[in-house]
Short mmCIF file of C-alpha atoms in Angstrom, two decimals:
data_model
loop_
_atom_site.label_atom_id
_atom_site.label_comp_id
_atom_site.label_asym_id
_atom_site.label_seq_id
_atom_site.Cartn_x
_atom_site.Cartn_y
_atom_site.Cartn_z
CA MET A 1 28.32 11.68 90.19
CA LYS A 2 30.75 9.39 88.38
CA LYS A 3 33.69 11.54 89.48
CA ILE A 4 32.62 11.29 93.11
CA MET A 5 32.30 7.50 92.79
CA MET A 6 35.77 7.23 91.24
CA ILE A 7 37.30 9.42 93.95
CA CYS A 8 35.63 7.29 96.63
CA LEU A 9 36.91 4.08 95.00
CA PHE A 10 40.46 5.45 94.83
CA ALA A 11 40.25 6.59 98.46
CA ILE A 12 39.04 3.16 99.60
CA ALA A 13 41.75 1.47 97.53
CA ALA A 14 44.40 3.76 99.02
CA ILE A 15 43.24 3.08 102.58
CA THR A 16 43.09 -0.67 101.94
CA ALA A 17 46.46 -0.69 100.16
CA SER A 18 48.20 1.03 103.05
CA ALA A 19 47.74 -2.09 105.17
CA GLN A 20 49.19 -4.39 102.53
CA LYS A 21 52.77 -5.05 101.49
CA PHE A 22 53.75 -5.31 97.85
CA ALA A 23 56.76 -6.61 96.00
CA LEU A 24 57.98 -6.65 92.43
CA LEU A 25 59.99 -9.20 90.55
CA ASP A 26 61.34 -9.31 87.03
CA MET A 27 60.49 -12.72 85.59
CA GLU A 28 62.57 -12.13 82.45
CA TYR A 29 65.61 -11.38 84.60
CA ILE A 30 65.00 -14.45 86.75
CA LEU A 31 64.54 -16.79 83.78
CA LYS A 32 67.61 -15.36 82.03
CA ASN A 33 69.69 -16.31 85.06
CA ILE A 34 68.49 -19.92 85.27
CA PRO A 35 70.65 -22.11 83.00
CA SER A 36 68.10 -24.95 82.84
CA TYR A 37 65.54 -22.51 81.45
CA GLU A 38 67.94 -21.39 78.73
CA ARG A 39 68.71 -25.04 77.84
CA ALA A 40 64.99 -25.89 77.73
CA ASN A 41 64.31 -22.87 75.55
CA GLU A 42 67.07 -23.87 73.14
CA GLN A 43 65.72 -27.41 73.01
CA LEU A 44 62.25 -26.06 72.19
CA ASN A 45 63.68 -23.84 69.45
CA GLN A 46 65.50 -26.78 67.86
CA VAL A 47 62.48 -29.07 67.87
CA SER A 48 60.27 -26.24 66.61
CA LYS A 49 62.62 -25.59 63.68
CA LYS A 50 62.70 -29.30 62.85
CA TRP A 51 58.92 -29.57 62.88
CA GLN A 52 58.52 -26.33 60.92
CA ALA A 53 60.87 -27.73 58.25
CA GLU A 54 58.68 -30.86 57.98
CA VAL A 55 55.55 -28.74 57.50
CA GLU A 56 57.29 -26.50 54.97
CA ALA A 57 58.52 -29.55 53.03
CA LEU A 58 54.93 -30.76 52.65
CA ASN A 59 53.77 -27.28 51.62
CA THR A 60 56.58 -27.06 49.07
CA GLU A 61 55.67 -30.47 47.72
CA ALA A 62 52.02 -29.38 47.36
CA ALA A 63 53.09 -26.16 45.61
CA THR A 64 55.30 -28.12 43.21
CA MET A 65 52.44 -30.53 42.49
CA TYR A 66 50.16 -27.57 41.75
CA LYS A 67 52.72 -25.91 39.47
CA ASN A 68 53.19 -29.15 37.54
CA TYR A 69 49.43 -29.52 37.31
CA GLN A 70 49.06 -26.01 35.87
CA ASN A 71 51.75 -26.75 33.27
CA GLU A 72 50.14 -30.02 32.20
CA VAL A 73 46.44 -29.21 32.64
CA VAL A 74 45.78 -28.80 28.89
CA PHE A 75 47.07 -32.31 28.23
CA LEU A 76 45.08 -34.04 30.97
CA SER A 77 41.72 -35.74 30.72
CA GLN A 78 38.92 -34.82 33.14
CA GLU A 79 39.66 -37.89 35.27
CA GLN A 80 43.37 -37.07 35.38
CA LYS A 81 42.60 -33.45 36.31
CA LYS A 82 40.32 -34.58 39.10
CA ALA A 83 42.88 -37.11 40.38
CA ARG A 84 45.66 -34.50 40.37
CA GLN A 85 43.47 -31.92 42.13
CA GLU A 86 42.55 -34.46 44.79
CA SER A 87 46.19 -35.44 45.35
CA ILE A 88 47.17 -31.75 45.64
CA MET A 89 44.36 -31.12 48.13
CA GLN A 90 45.39 -34.25 50.06
CA LYS A 91 48.98 -33.02 50.28
CA GLU A 92 47.80 -29.59 51.49
CA LYS A 93 45.59 -31.30 54.07
CA GLU A 94 48.56 -33.40 55.24
CA ALA A 95 50.59 -30.22 55.73
CA SER A 96 47.73 -28.55 57.58
CA ASP A 97 47.17 -31.60 59.81
CA LEU A 98 50.87 -31.86 60.58
CA LYS A 99 51.03 -28.17 61.45
CA ARG A 100 48.05 -28.56 63.79
CA LYS A 101 49.60 -31.70 65.33
CA TYR A 102 52.86 -29.92 66.08
CA PHE A 103 51.83 -26.31 66.68
CA GLY A 104 48.13 -26.42 67.57
CA PRO A 105 46.71 -25.41 70.97
CA GLU A 106 47.15 -28.94 72.33
CA GLY A 107 49.97 -29.84 69.95
CA GLU A 108 53.32 -31.46 70.49
CA LEU A 109 55.14 -28.14 70.99
CA PHE A 110 52.68 -27.14 73.71
CA LYS A 111 53.16 -30.50 75.46
CA LYS A 112 56.94 -30.30 75.14
CA ARG A 113 56.95 -26.74 76.51
CA GLU A 114 54.80 -27.85 79.45
CA SER A 115 57.10 -30.78 80.23
CA LEU A 116 60.29 -28.68 80.01
CA MET A 117 59.13 -25.36 81.45
CA GLY A 118 56.48 -26.54 83.90
CA PRO A 119 58.90 -27.74 86.60
CA ILE A 120 60.99 -24.55 86.34
CA GLN A 121 57.93 -22.32 86.59
CA GLU A 122 56.57 -24.36 89.49
CA GLU A 123 59.87 -24.01 91.36
CA ILE A 124 59.88 -20.24 90.80
CA TYR A 125 56.25 -19.96 91.90
CA ASN A 126 56.90 -21.94 95.09
CA THR A 127 59.95 -19.81 95.88
CA VAL A 128 58.05 -16.55 95.33
CA LYS A 129 55.21 -17.87 97.48
CA GLU A 130 57.63 -18.86 100.24
CA ILE A 131 59.34 -15.44 100.22
CA SER A 132 55.95 -13.68 100.13
CA GLU A 133 54.66 -15.61 103.12
CA LEU A 134 57.92 -15.04 105.00
CA ARG A 135 57.93 -11.28 104.34
CA GLY A 136 54.15 -10.77 104.53
CA TYR A 137 53.63 -9.63 100.94
CA SER A 138 49.98 -9.52 99.90
CA LEU A 139 50.80 -9.04 96.25
CA VAL A 140 53.81 -9.69 94.02
CA LEU A 141 53.76 -8.16 90.55
CA ASP A 142 55.92 -9.08 87.58
CA ARG A 143 57.75 -5.94 86.46
CA ALA A 144 58.52 -7.55 83.06
CA SER A 145 54.88 -8.32 82.26
CA GLN A 146 53.23 -5.93 79.83
CA ALA A 147 49.84 -6.73 81.36
CA ALA A 148 50.82 -5.44 84.81
CA GLY A 149 51.11 -1.86 83.58
CA ILE A 150 53.74 -0.85 86.12
CA ILE A 151 55.01 2.64 85.40
CA PHE A 152 57.51 2.77 88.24
CA GLY A 153 58.66 0.26 90.79
CA SER A 154 61.11 1.01 93.53
CA PRO A 155 64.16 -1.25 93.47
CA SER A 156 63.76 -1.63 97.22
CA ILE A 157 60.66 -3.81 96.74
CA ASP A 158 62.13 -5.87 93.87
CA ILE A 159 62.68 -9.43 95.12
CA SER A 160 64.12 -10.86 91.87
CA ASN A 161 67.64 -11.36 93.26
CA GLU A 162 66.24 -12.89 96.44
CA VAL A 163 64.22 -15.39 94.36
CA LEU A 164 67.32 -16.27 92.32
CA ALA A 165 69.41 -16.69 95.49
CA LYS A 166 66.82 -18.96 97.06
CA LEU A 167 66.71 -21.01 93.84
CA GLY A 168 70.49 -21.36 94.03
CA TYR A 169 71.38 -19.01 91.18
CA GLY A 170 72.29 -15.94 93.24
CA ARG A 171 75.12 -13.62 92.47
#
């Protein structure tokens, strides 16, 4: 019964698909050929490295504080031990908070990426949409995306160069 249902679904999909036009594009290829994307990516890498160094400096400082504490623990009173432990935990919390501030889901890196990449992605989307409407494509798939699961795509339906040309980066 399940086999018959699957065959029917594939048959319906095949009949429906025959009336639709499809196209492929390679987003990696497109982005690689847009200089402003490369500059934005480099800018993001630089700021990310800078912020990562700040976080690592705090982590290193906390680790050094802990090492010193372990070396001196036998000489410290209970109050001194407690004070040192609290300062170490505070330093670790600072590092964790800074990491979340910079790299968290709504962090500075996310916001910076949105501000730098958003306009480029929007321009690409609008161009793909314009070409799709002009040519009557019902569906455009990204050949570079792992999620698409494309095994084979004919170069004749790849519109990547057309998108680049329309964006002003054509060859």
